[in-house]
PDB file of C-alpha atoms in Angstrom:
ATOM      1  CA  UNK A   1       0.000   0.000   0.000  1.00 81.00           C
ATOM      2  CA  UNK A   2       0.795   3.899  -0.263  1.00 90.00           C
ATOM      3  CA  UNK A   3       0.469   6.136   1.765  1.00 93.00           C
ATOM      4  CA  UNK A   4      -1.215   9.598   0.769  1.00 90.00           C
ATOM      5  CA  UNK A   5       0.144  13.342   2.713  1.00 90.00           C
ATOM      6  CA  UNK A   6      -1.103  16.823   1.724  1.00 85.00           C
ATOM      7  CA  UNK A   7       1.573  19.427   3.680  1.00 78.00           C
ATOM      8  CA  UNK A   8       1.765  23.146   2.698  1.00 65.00           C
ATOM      9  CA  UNK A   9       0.411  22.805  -0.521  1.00 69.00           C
ATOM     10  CA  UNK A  10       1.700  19.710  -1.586  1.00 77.00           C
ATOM     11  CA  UNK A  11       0.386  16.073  -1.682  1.00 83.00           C
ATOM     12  CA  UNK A  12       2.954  13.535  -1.564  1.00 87.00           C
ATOM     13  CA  UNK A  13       2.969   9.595  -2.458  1.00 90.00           C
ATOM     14  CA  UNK A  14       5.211   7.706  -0.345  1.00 93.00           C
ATOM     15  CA  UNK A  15       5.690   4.006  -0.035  1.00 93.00           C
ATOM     16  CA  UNK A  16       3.710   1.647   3.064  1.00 91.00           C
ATOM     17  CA  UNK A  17       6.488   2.478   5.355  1.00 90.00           C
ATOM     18  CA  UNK A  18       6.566   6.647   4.966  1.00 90.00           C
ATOM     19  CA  UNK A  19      10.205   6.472   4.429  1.00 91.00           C
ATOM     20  CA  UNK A  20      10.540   6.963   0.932  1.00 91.00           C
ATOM     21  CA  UNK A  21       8.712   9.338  -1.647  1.00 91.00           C
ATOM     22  CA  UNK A  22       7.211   8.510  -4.469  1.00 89.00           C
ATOM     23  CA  UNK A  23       5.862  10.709  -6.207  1.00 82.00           C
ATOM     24  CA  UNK A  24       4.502  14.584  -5.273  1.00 79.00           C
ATOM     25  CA  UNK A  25       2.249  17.626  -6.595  1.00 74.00           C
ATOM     26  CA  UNK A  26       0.577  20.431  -5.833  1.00 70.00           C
ATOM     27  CA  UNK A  27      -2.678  19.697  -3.537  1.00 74.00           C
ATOM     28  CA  UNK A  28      -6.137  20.128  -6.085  1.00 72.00           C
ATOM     29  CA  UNK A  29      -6.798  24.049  -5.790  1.00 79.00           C
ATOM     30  CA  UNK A  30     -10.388  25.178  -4.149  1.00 83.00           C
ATOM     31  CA  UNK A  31     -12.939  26.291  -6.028  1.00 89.00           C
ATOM     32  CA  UNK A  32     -13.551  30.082  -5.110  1.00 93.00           C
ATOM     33  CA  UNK A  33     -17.171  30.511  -2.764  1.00 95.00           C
ATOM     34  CA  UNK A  34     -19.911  32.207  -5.718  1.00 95.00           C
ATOM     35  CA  UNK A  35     -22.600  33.872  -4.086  1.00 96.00           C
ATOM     36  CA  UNK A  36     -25.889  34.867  -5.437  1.00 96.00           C
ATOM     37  CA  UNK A  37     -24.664  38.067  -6.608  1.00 96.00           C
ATOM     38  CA  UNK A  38     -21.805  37.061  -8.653  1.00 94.00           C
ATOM     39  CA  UNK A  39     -23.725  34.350 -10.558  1.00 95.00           C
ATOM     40  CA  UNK A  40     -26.483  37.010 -11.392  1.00 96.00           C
ATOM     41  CA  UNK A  41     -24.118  39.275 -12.735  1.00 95.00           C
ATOM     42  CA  UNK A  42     -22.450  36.483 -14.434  1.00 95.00           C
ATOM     43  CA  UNK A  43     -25.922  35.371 -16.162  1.00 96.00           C
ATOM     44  CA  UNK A  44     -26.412  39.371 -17.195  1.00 97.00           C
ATOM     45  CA  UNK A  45     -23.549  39.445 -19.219  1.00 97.00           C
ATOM     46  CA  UNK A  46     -23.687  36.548 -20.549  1.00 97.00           C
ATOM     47  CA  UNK A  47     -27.296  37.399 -21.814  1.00 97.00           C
ATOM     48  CA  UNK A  48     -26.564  40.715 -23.266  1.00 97.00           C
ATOM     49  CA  UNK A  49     -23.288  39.268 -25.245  1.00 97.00           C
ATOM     50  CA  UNK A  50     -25.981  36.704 -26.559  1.00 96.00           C
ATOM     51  CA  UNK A  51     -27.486  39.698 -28.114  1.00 96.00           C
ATOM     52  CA  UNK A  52     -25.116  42.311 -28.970  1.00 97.00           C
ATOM     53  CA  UNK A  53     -21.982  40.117 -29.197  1.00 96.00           C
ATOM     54  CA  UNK A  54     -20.462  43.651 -30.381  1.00 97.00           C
ATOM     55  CA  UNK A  55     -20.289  44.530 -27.024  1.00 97.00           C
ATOM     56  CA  UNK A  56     -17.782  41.469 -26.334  1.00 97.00           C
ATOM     57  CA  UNK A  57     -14.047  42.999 -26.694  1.00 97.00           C
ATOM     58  CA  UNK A  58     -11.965  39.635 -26.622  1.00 97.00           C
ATOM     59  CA  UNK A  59     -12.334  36.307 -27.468  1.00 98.00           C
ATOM     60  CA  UNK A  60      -9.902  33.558 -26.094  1.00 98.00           C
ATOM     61  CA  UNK A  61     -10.420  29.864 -27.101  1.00 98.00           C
ATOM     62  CA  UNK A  62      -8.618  27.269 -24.863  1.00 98.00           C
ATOM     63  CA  UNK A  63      -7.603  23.890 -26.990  1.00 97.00           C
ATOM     64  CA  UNK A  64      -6.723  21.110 -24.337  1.00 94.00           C
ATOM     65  CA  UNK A  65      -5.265  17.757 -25.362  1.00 91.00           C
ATOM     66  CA  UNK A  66      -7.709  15.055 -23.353  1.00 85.00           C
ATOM     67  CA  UNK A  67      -6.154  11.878 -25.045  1.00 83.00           C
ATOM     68  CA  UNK A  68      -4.450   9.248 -22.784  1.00 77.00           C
ATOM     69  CA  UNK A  69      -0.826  10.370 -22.971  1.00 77.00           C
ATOM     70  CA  UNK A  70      -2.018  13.677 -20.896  1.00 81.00           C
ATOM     71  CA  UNK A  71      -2.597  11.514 -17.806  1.00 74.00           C
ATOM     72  CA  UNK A  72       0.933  10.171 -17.403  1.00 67.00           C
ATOM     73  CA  UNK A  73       3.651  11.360 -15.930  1.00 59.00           C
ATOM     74  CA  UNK A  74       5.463  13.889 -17.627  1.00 58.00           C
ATOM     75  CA  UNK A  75       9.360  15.036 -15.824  1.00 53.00           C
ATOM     76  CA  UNK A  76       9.257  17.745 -17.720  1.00 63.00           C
ATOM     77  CA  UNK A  77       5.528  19.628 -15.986  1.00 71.00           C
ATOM     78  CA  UNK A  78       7.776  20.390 -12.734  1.00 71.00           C
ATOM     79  CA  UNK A  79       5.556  19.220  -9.393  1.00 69.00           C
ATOM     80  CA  UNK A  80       2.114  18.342 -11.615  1.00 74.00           C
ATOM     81  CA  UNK A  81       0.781  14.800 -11.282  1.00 73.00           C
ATOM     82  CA  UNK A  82       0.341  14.672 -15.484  1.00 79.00           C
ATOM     83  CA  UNK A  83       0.048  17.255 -18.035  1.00 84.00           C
ATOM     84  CA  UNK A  84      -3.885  17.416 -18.215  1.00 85.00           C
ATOM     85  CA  UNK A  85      -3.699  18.733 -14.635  1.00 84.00           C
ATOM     86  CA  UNK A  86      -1.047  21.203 -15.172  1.00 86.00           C
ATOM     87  CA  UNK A  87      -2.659  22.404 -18.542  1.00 90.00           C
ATOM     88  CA  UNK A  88      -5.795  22.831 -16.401  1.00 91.00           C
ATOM     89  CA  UNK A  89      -4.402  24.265 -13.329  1.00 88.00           C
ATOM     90  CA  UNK A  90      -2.140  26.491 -14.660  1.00 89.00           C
ATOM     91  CA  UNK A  91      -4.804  28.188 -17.265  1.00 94.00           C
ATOM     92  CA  UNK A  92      -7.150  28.580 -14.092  1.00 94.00           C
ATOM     93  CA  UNK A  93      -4.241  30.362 -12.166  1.00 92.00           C
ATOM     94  CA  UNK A  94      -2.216  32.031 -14.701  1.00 94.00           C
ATOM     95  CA  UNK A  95      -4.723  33.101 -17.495  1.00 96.00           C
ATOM     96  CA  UNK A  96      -8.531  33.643 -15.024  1.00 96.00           C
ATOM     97  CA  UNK A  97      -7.151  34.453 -11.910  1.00 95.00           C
ATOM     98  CA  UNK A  98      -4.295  36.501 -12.544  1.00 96.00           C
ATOM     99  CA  UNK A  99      -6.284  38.397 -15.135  1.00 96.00           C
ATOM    100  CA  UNK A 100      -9.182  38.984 -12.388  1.00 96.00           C
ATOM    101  CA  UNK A 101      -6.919  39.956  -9.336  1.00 95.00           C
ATOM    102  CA  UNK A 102      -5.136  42.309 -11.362  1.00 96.00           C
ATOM    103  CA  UNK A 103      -8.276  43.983 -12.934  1.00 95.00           C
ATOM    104  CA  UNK A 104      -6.782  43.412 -16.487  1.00 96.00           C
ATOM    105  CA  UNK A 105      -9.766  41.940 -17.712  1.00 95.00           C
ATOM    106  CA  UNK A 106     -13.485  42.170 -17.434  1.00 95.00           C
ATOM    107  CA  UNK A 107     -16.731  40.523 -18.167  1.00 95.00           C
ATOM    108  CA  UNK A 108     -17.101  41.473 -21.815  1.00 97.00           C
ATOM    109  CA  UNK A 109     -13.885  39.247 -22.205  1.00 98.00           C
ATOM    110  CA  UNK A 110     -15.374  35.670 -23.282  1.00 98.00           C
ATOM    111  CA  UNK A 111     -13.267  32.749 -23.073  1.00 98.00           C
ATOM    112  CA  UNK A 112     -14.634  29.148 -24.715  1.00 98.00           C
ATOM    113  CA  UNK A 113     -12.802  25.547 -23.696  1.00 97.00           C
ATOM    114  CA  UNK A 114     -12.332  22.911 -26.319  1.00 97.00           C
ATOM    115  CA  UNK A 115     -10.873  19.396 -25.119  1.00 94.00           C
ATOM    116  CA  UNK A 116      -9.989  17.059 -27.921  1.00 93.00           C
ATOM    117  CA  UNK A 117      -8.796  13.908 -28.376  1.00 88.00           C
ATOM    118  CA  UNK A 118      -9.689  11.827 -31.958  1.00 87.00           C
ATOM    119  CA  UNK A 119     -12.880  14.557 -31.729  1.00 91.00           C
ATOM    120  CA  UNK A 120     -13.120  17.697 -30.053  1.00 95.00           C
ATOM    121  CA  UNK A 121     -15.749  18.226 -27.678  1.00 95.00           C
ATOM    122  CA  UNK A 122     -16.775  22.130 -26.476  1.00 97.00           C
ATOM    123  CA  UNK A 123     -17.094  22.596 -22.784  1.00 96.00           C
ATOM    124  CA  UNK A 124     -18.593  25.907 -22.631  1.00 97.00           C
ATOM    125  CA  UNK A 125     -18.549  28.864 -25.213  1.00 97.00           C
ATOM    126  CA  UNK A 126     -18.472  32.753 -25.050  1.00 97.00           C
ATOM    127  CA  UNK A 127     -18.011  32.437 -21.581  1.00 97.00           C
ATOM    128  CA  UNK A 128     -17.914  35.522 -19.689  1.00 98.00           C
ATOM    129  CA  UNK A 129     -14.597  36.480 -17.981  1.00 97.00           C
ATOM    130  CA  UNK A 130     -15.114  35.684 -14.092  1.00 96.00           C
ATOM    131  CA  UNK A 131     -14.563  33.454 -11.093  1.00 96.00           C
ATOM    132  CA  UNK A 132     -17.169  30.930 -12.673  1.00 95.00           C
ATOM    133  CA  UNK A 133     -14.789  30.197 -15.314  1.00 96.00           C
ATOM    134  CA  UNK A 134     -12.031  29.662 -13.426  1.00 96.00           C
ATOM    135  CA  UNK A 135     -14.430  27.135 -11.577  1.00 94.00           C
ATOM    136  CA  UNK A 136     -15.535  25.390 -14.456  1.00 94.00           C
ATOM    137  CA  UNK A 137     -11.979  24.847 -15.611  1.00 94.00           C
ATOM    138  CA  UNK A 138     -10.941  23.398 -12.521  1.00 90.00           C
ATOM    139  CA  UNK A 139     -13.724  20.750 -13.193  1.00 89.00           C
ATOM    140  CA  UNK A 140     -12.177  19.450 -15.912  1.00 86.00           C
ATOM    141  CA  UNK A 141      -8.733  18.674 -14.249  1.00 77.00           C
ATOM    142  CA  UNK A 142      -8.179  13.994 -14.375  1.00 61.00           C
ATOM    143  CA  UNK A 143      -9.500  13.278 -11.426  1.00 61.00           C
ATOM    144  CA  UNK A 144      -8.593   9.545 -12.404  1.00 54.00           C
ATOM    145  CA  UNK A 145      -6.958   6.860 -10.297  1.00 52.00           C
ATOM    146  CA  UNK A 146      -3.525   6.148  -9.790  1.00 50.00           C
ATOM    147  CA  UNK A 147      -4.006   2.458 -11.785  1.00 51.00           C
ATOM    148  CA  UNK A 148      -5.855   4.399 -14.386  1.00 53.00           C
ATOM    149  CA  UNK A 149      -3.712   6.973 -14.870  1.00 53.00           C
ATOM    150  CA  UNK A 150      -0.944   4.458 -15.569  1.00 57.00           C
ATOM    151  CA  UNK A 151      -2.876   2.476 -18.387  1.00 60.00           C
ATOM    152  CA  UNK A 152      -4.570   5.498 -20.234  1.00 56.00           C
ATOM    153  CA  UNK A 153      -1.509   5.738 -22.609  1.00 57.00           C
ATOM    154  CA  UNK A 154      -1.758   2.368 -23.779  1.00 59.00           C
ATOM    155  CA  UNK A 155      -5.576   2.678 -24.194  1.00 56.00           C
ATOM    156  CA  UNK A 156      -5.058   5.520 -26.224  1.00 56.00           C
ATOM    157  CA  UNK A 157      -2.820   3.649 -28.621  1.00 54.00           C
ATOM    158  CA  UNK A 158      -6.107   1.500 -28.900  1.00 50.00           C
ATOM    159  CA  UNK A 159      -9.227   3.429 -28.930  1.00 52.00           C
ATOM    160  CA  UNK A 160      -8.183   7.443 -29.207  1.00 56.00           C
ATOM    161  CA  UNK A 161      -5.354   9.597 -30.870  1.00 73.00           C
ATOM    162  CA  UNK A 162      -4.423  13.376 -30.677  1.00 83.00           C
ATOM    163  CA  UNK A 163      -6.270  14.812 -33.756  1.00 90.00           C
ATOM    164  CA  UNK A 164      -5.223  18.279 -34.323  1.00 93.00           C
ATOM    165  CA  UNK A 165      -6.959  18.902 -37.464  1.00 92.00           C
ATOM    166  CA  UNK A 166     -10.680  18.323 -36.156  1.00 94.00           C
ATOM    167  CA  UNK A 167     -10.119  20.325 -32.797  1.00 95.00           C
ATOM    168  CA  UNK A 168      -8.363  23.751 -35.080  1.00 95.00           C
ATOM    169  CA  UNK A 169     -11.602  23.343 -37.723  1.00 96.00           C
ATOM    170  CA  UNK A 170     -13.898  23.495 -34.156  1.00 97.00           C
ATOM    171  CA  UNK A 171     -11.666  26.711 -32.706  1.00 97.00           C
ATOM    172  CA  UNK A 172     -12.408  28.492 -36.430  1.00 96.00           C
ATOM    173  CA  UNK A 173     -16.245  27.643 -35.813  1.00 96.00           C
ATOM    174  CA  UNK A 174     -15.934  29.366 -32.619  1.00 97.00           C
ATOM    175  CA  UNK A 175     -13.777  32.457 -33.719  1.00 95.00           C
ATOM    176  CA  UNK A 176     -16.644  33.242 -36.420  1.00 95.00           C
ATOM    177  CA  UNK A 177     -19.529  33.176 -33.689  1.00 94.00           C
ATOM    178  CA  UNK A 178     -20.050  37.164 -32.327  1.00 93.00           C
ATOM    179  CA  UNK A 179     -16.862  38.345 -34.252  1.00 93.00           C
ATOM    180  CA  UNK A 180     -16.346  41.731 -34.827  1.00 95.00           C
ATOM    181  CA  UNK A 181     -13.269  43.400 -35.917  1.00 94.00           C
ATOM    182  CA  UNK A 182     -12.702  45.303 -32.653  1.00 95.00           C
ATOM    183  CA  UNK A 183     -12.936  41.638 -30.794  1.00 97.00           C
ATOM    184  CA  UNK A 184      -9.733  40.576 -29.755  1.00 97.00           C
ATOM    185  CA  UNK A 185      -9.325  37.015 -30.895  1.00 97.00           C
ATOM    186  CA  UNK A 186      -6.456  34.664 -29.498  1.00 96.00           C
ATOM    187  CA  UNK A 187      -6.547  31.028 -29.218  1.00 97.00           C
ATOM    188  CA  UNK A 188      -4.346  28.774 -26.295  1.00 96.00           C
ATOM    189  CA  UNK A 189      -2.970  25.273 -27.813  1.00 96.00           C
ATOM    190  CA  UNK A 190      -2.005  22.358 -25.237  1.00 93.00           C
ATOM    191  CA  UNK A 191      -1.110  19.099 -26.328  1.00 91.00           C
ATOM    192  CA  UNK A 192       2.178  17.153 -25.400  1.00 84.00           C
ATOM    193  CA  UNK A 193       2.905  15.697 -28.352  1.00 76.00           C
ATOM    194  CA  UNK A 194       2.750  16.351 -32.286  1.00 71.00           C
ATOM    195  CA  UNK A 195      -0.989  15.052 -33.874  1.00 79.00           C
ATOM    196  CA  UNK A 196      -2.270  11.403 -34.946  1.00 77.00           C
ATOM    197  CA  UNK A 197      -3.456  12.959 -38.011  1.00 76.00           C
ATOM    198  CA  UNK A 198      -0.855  15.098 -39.399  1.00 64.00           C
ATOM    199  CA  UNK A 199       0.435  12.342 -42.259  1.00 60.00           C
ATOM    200  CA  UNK A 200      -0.492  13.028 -45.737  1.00 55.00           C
ATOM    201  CA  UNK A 201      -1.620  16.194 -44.855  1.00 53.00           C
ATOM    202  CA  UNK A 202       0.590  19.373 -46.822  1.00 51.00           C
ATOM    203  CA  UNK A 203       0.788  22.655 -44.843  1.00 47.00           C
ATOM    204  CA  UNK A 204      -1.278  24.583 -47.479  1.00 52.00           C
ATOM    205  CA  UNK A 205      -4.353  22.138 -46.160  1.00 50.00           C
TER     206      UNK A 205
END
């Protein structure tokens, strides 16, 4: 058996005995406490953005990698578990939060999440910037078992592959929705590999 510490932050592994690590990351962040308020306001904008989408001044599309190869292990995603929770984690913290605490962006900024793996699947869309989002991405982190976590890869040899080209003909579906040309339009990419379906295909397609 293992043995299964959270200390300042950190969760650590270590082996039936507690004498020897094995492996460590950060502890799962909290969701931030929405009250009534905040969701109302949330639901506002959201509404008038569904109307006058002219009113939206950025756009940011976030492309996740969800195939099997994302759950394991990766040395080089210092202190994360896998590389679907750091992708995950690190968007919530470093592109939502960072942006709200610092006032740099506001509710007429509209973020959309696409996670892909042979198909790409859309989370949520023309999101309102706010503490909800940052929420709902924190959903989305592998909340998988350790056993699971180890066969995913091999699974995904079997029954999934990292398809590029179907999850970038999604994101330009999305950019067209609302646009504008005073709408800000940017688009995040995570994968941790090159795609499954990049063979035959020229770069002029």
């Amino acid at each position: 058996g293992r043995w299964k510490i959270d200390f300042d932050g950190i969760t650590f592994i270590t082996d039936h005995l507690k004498s020897r690590e094995v492996t460590a990351y950060p502890s799962p962040l909290q969701d931030v406490p929405i009250d009534r308020a905040t969701i109302e306001k949330q639901n506002r904008a959201r509404t008038l953005l569904q109307h006058k989408p002219e009113l939206a001044t950025s756009h940011t599309i976030l492309v996740i990698d969800n195939s099997g190869s994302m759950l394991a292990k990766k040395n080089d995603v210092h202190l994360y578990r896998d590389s679907q929770n750091a992708a995950f984690s690190m968007t919530a913290l470093e592109f939502i939060a960072e942006q709200l605490l610092s006032q740099t962006a506001v509710n007429s900024d509209l973020v959309s999440l696409v996670k892909f793996n042979s198909e790409p699947t859309v989370e949520f869309s023309r999101e309102p910037m706010g503490w909800t989002v940052y929420n709902q991405i924190l959903t989305h982190r592998n909340t998988e078992r350790f056993v699971d976590r180890q066969t995913a890869p091999y699974m995904d040899e079997i029954c999934g592959h990292s398809n590029f080209l179907p999850a970038l003909a999604k994101v330009g579906e999305l950019l067209k929705l609302g646009y504008h040309e005073e709408c800000a339009l940017s688009i995040f990419f995570f994968s941790d590999g090159r795609s499954s379906d990049h063979k035959g295909i020229s770069c002029d397609e």
